[in-house]
CSV table of C-alpha atoms in Angstrom, one decimal:
chain,number,residue,atom,x,y,z
A,1,MET,CA,129.3,44.3,1.1
A,2,LYS,CA,127.9,47.3,-0.8
A,3,PRO,CA,129.8,48.6,-3.9
A,4,ILE,CA,132.3,51.4,-3.2
A,5,THR,CA,131.2,54.8,-4.7
A,6,PRO,CA,132.7,58.3,-4.7
A,7,ASN,CA,130.6,58.9,-1.6
A,8,HIS,CA,132.7,56.3,0.3
A,9,ALA,CA,136.0,56.4,2.2
A,10,VAL,CA,138.3,53.4,2.2
A,11,PHE,CA,141.0,53.0,4.8
A,12,PHE,CA,143.9,50.5,5.0
A,13,ASP,CA,145.8,49.1,7.9
A,14,VAL,CA,149.6,49.1,7.5
A,15,ASP,CA,151.3,46.1,9.1
A,16,ASP,CA,150.6,42.8,7.3
A,17,THR,CA,148.0,44.6,5.2
A,18,LEU,CA,150.0,46.9,2.9
A,19,TYR,CA,153.1,44.7,3.2
A,20,ASP,CA,154.3,41.3,4.4
A,21,HIS,CA,155.1,41.8,8.1
A,22,LEU,CA,156.5,38.2,8.4
A,23,GLN,CA,159.7,39.1,6.5
A,24,PRO,CA,161.4,41.3,9.2
A,25,PHE,CA,160.2,38.8,11.9
A,26,ARG,CA,161.9,35.9,10.2
A,27,ALA,CA,165.1,37.7,9.4
A,28,ALA,CA,165.4,38.8,13.1
A,29,LEU,CA,165.0,35.2,14.4
A,30,GLU,CA,167.5,33.9,11.9
A,31,GLU,CA,170.1,36.4,12.8
A,32,ILE,CA,169.8,36.3,16.6
A,33,LEU,CA,168.6,32.8,17.4
A,34,ASN,CA,170.0,30.9,14.3
A,35,THR,CA,166.6,29.4,13.5
A,36,GLY,CA,166.7,27.3,10.4
A,37,ASN,CA,164.3,26.7,7.5
A,38,ASP,CA,162.3,24.2,9.6
A,39,PHE,CA,161.3,26.6,12.2
A,40,PRO,CA,157.5,27.4,12.1
A,41,TYR,CA,157.9,31.1,11.4
A,42,GLU,CA,154.3,31.8,10.4
A,43,PRO,CA,152.6,30.2,13.5
A,44,ALA,CA,155.2,31.9,15.7
A,45,TYR,CA,154.5,35.2,14.0
A,46,HIS,CA,150.8,34.8,14.7
A,47,ARG,CA,151.5,34.4,18.4
A,48,MET,CA,153.8,37.4,18.5
A,49,ARG,CA,151.1,39.5,16.9
A,50,TYR,CA,148.6,38.0,19.4
A,51,TYR,CA,150.7,38.9,22.4
A,52,SER,CA,151.5,42.3,20.9
A,53,ASP,CA,147.7,43.1,20.8
A,54,PHE,CA,147.1,41.4,24.2
A,55,LEU,CA,149.8,43.4,26.0
A,56,SER,CA,148.7,46.6,24.3
A,57,ALA,CA,145.2,46.1,25.5
A,58,GLU,CA,146.4,45.3,29.0
A,59,ALA,CA,148.3,48.7,28.9
A,60,GLY,CA,145.2,50.5,27.9
A,61,GLY,CA,146.4,51.1,24.3
A,62,THR,CA,149.7,50.8,22.4
A,63,PRO,CA,152.5,52.5,24.4
A,64,THR,CA,154.3,55.1,22.2
A,65,GLN,CA,157.5,55.7,24.1
A,66,GLY,CA,159.7,54.9,27.1
A,67,GLN,CA,160.0,51.8,29.2
A,68,ALA,CA,156.4,50.7,28.8
A,69,LEU,CA,156.9,50.4,25.0
A,70,GLU,CA,160.2,48.6,25.3
A,71,SER,CA,158.8,46.1,27.9
A,72,MET,CA,155.8,45.3,25.7
A,73,ARG,CA,158.0,44.8,22.7
A,74,THR,CA,160.4,42.3,24.5
A,75,GLU,CA,157.7,40.5,26.5
A,76,ARG,CA,155.8,39.6,23.3
A,77,PHE,CA,158.8,37.8,22.0
A,78,ILE,CA,159.4,36.0,25.3
A,79,ARG,CA,155.8,34.8,25.5
A,80,SER,CA,155.4,33.8,21.8
A,81,LEU,CA,158.7,32.1,21.2
A,82,GLY,CA,158.5,30.3,24.5
A,83,GLU,CA,155.5,28.4,23.0
A,84,PHE,CA,157.8,27.1,20.2
A,85,GLY,CA,160.6,25.8,22.4
A,86,LEU,CA,162.7,29.0,22.4
A,87,PRO,CA,162.9,30.3,26.0
A,88,LEU,CA,164.4,33.7,25.9
A,89,SER,CA,166.1,35.8,28.5
A,90,ALA,CA,165.2,39.5,28.7
A,91,GLU,CA,168.5,40.3,27.0
A,92,GLN,CA,167.9,37.8,24.1
A,93,ALA,CA,164.4,39.2,23.6
A,94,ALA,CA,165.7,42.7,23.5
A,95,ALA,CA,168.3,41.6,20.9
A,96,VAL,CA,165.6,40.0,18.7
A,97,GLN,CA,163.4,43.1,19.1
A,98,ALA,CA,166.4,45.3,18.0
A,99,ALA,CA,167.0,43.1,14.9
A,100,TYR,CA,163.3,43.0,14.1
A,101,LEU,CA,163.1,46.8,14.4
A,102,SER,CA,166.1,47.4,12.2
A,103,ARG,CA,164.5,45.4,9.3
A,104,GLN,CA,161.0,47.0,9.5
A,105,PHE,CA,161.9,49.7,7.1
A,106,ASP,CA,163.3,47.5,4.3
A,107,ILE,CA,159.8,46.7,3.1
A,108,HIS,CA,157.8,46.6,-0.1
A,109,PRO,CA,154.1,46.8,-0.7
A,110,PHE,CA,152.1,43.7,-1.6
A,111,PRO,CA,151.7,43.4,-5.4
A,112,GLY,CA,148.7,45.4,-6.4
A,113,ALA,CA,148.5,47.5,-3.2
A,114,LEU,CA,149.6,50.9,-4.6
A,115,GLU,CA,147.7,50.2,-7.9
A,116,LEU,CA,144.4,49.7,-5.9
A,117,ILE,CA,144.9,52.9,-3.9
A,118,GLY,CA,145.5,54.8,-7.2
A,119,GLU,CA,142.4,53.2,-8.8
A,120,LEU,CA,140.2,54.1,-5.9
A,121,GLN,CA,141.5,57.7,-5.9
A,122,ALA,CA,140.9,57.9,-9.7
A,123,ARG,CA,137.2,57.1,-8.9
A,124,ASP,CA,137.1,60.0,-6.4
A,125,VAL,CA,137.0,57.7,-3.4
A,126,VAL,CA,138.7,59.1,-0.2
A,127,VAL,CA,141.6,56.8,0.7
A,128,GLY,CA,143.5,56.8,4.0
A,129,ILE,CA,145.3,54.8,6.6
A,130,ILE,CA,144.5,53.8,10.2
A,131,THR,CA,147.3,52.1,12.1
A,132,ASN,CA,148.4,51.5,15.7
A,133,GLY,CA,151.8,52.5,17.0
A,134,PRO,CA,154.1,55.4,17.7
A,135,PRO,CA,153.8,58.1,15.1
A,136,ASP,CA,157.4,58.4,14.0
A,137,HIS,CA,157.8,54.6,13.7
A,138,GLN,CA,154.6,54.1,11.6
A,139,TRP,CA,155.5,57.1,9.4
A,140,ARG,CA,158.8,55.6,8.6
A,141,LYS,CA,157.1,52.5,7.3
A,142,ILE,CA,154.6,54.5,5.3
A,143,ARG,CA,157.4,56.4,3.6
A,144,ALA,CA,159.4,53.2,3.1
A,145,LEU,CA,156.4,51.8,1.3
A,146,GLY,CA,155.9,54.9,-0.9
A,147,VAL,CA,152.4,55.3,0.4
A,148,ASP,CA,153.1,58.9,1.5
A,149,ARG,CA,153.3,59.8,-2.2
A,150,ARG,CA,149.8,58.4,-2.7
A,151,ILE,CA,147.9,59.3,0.5
A,152,PRO,CA,148.0,62.9,2.0
A,153,ALA,CA,149.1,63.3,5.6
A,154,GLU,CA,145.6,64.4,6.7
A,155,ARG,CA,144.2,61.0,5.7
A,156,VAL,CA,146.8,59.1,7.9
A,157,PHE,CA,145.5,58.3,11.4
A,158,ILE,CA,148.1,56.8,13.8
A,159,SER,CA,147.0,55.8,17.3
A,160,GLY,CA,149.9,57.3,19.1
A,161,ALA,CA,149.2,60.7,17.6
A,162,ILE,CA,145.4,60.5,18.3
A,163,GLY,CA,145.4,58.9,21.7
A,164,LEU,CA,142.9,56.2,20.7
A,165,THR,CA,144.0,52.7,19.8
A,166,LYS,CA,142.3,50.1,17.6
A,167,PRO,CA,139.9,48.3,18.3
A,168,ASP,CA,138.4,51.3,20.2
A,169,ILE,CA,135.3,52.1,18.2
A,170,ARG,CA,135.8,55.8,19.2
A,171,LEU,CA,138.7,56.0,16.8
A,172,PHE,CA,136.6,54.9,13.9
A,173,HIS,CA,133.7,57.2,14.9
A,174,LEU,CA,136.2,60.1,15.2
A,175,ILE,CA,137.5,59.6,11.7
A,176,ALA,CA,134.1,59.2,10.1
A,177,GLU,CA,133.1,62.5,11.8
A,178,LYS,CA,136.2,64.3,10.6
A,179,LEU,CA,135.3,63.2,7.0
A,180,GLY,CA,131.6,64.0,7.4
A,181,LYS,CA,130.7,60.4,6.5
A,182,ALA,CA,128.2,58.1,8.0
A,183,PRO,CA,129.7,54.8,9.3
A,184,GLU,CA,128.2,52.8,6.4
A,185,GLN,CA,130.0,55.1,4.0
A,186,CYS,CA,133.3,54.0,5.4
A,187,CYS,CA,135.2,50.8,4.6
A,188,TYR,CA,138.2,49.4,6.5
A,189,ILE,CA,140.7,46.8,5.4
A,190,GLY,CA,143.0,45.0,7.8
A,191,ASP,CA,144.5,41.7,8.7
A,192,SER,CA,143.9,41.6,12.5
A,193,TRP,CA,140.7,40.1,13.7
A,194,ARG,CA,141.0,41.7,17.2
A,195,ASN,CA,142.0,45.2,16.0
A,196,ASP,CA,140.6,45.6,12.6
A,197,VAL,CA,137.4,43.5,12.3
A,198,VAL,CA,136.2,44.0,15.9
A,199,GLY,CA,137.0,47.7,15.8
A,200,ALA,CA,135.7,48.7,12.4
A,201,ALA,CA,132.7,46.4,12.2
A,202,GLY,CA,131.8,47.3,15.8
A,203,ALA,CA,131.8,51.0,14.7
A,204,GLY,CA,129.4,50.2,11.9
A,205,TRP,CA,131.9,50.4,9.1
A,206,GLN,CA,132.0,48.1,6.1
A,207,THR,CA,134.9,45.8,6.9
A,208,ILE,CA,137.1,43.6,4.8
A,209,TRP,CA,139.2,41.0,6.8
A,210,PHE,CA,142.4,40.7,4.7
A,211,ASN,CA,143.0,37.2,6.1
A,212,HIS,CA,145.8,36.2,3.8
A,213,ARG,CA,147.3,33.9,6.4
A,214,GLY,CA,144.2,31.9,6.9
A,215,VAL,CA,143.7,32.3,10.6
A,216,ARG,CA,140.5,31.7,12.5
A,217,PRO,CA,138.5,34.5,14.2
A,218,GLU,CA,139.6,35.1,17.8
A,219,SER,CA,136.1,35.6,19.0
A,220,GLU,CA,132.6,34.4,18.4
A,221,GLY,CA,129.7,36.6,17.3
A,222,SER,CA,127.9,38.0,14.3
A,223,LEU,CA,130.2,40.8,13.3
A,224,PRO,CA,129.6,41.5,9.6
A,225,TYR,CA,132.7,41.3,7.4
A,226,THR,CA,133.9,40.4,4.0
A,227,PRO,CA,136.9,38.0,3.6
A,228,ALA,CA,139.7,38.5,1.1
A,229,VAL,CA,143.2,36.9,0.8
A,230,THR,CA,144.8,38.7,-2.2
A,231,TYR,CA,144.9,42.2,-3.7
A,232,THR,CA,143.3,40.8,-6.8
A,233,GLU,CA,140.4,39.8,-4.6
A,234,LEU,CA,140.4,43.1,-2.8
A,235,SER,CA,140.3,44.9,-6.1
A,236,ARG,CA,137.3,42.9,-7.2
A,237,LEU,CA,135.5,43.6,-3.9
A,238,LEU,CA,136.1,47.3,-3.9
A,239,LEU,CA,135.7,48.0,-7.5
A,240,GLY,CA,133.0,45.4,-8.4
A,241,GLU,CA,130.5,43.1,-6.8
A,242,SER,CA,130.9,41.1,-3.6
A,243,ASN,CA,129.0,39.1,-1.0
A,244,GLU,CA,129.1,39.8,2.8
A,245,ARG,CA,129.7,37.0,5.3
A,246,GLN,CA,128.1,37.0,8.8
């Protein structure tokens, strides 16, 4: 990818990009289902995220309130955990979801995340957030991470407030237009192939796939992206030289 300059804007995803999203997932399963140390938490987490994105797409975008949101949240646990020998009733899935939700605000940024944001801003780069979800819910995470003290509210774009959901390229086009930037002047960093790489790269943005869990792309094609697995690597890519992968 091209070096980031003061003419660029860099946006981050939130869940599993600014912090480790696996922690509240594991804690919820341990509390409600008594899963032990041998349970494959990370593969199960991947499938939960897959079904979350899949069900969101089926609904035409992430629901932000009401029964549609609650149904999507419980159904993703029923489908994903069923693949790992944990068939759940609707009541059990709702209990797991409640426990998962209660832990989502006891979170801490990945080491180096806030420092990288600060260094980019020190170089006069526009820095922001693009995230899917209900506005109140995502803002609570942003505040819990302390990111609201680094990034101004007008640079935070949440799907539930805008009415467009990643990977819809219209969301990325809208943000670039608001900033007065060409797509190639915008860079997006996210962990989700479906939402982040497909959406941002499809809109012509420079895209870094923060694939710290080592998953495979969910689709074939020639979308341009740059891989990274740590914030040390992200810092090198954004503040120094890097090579793009096709």
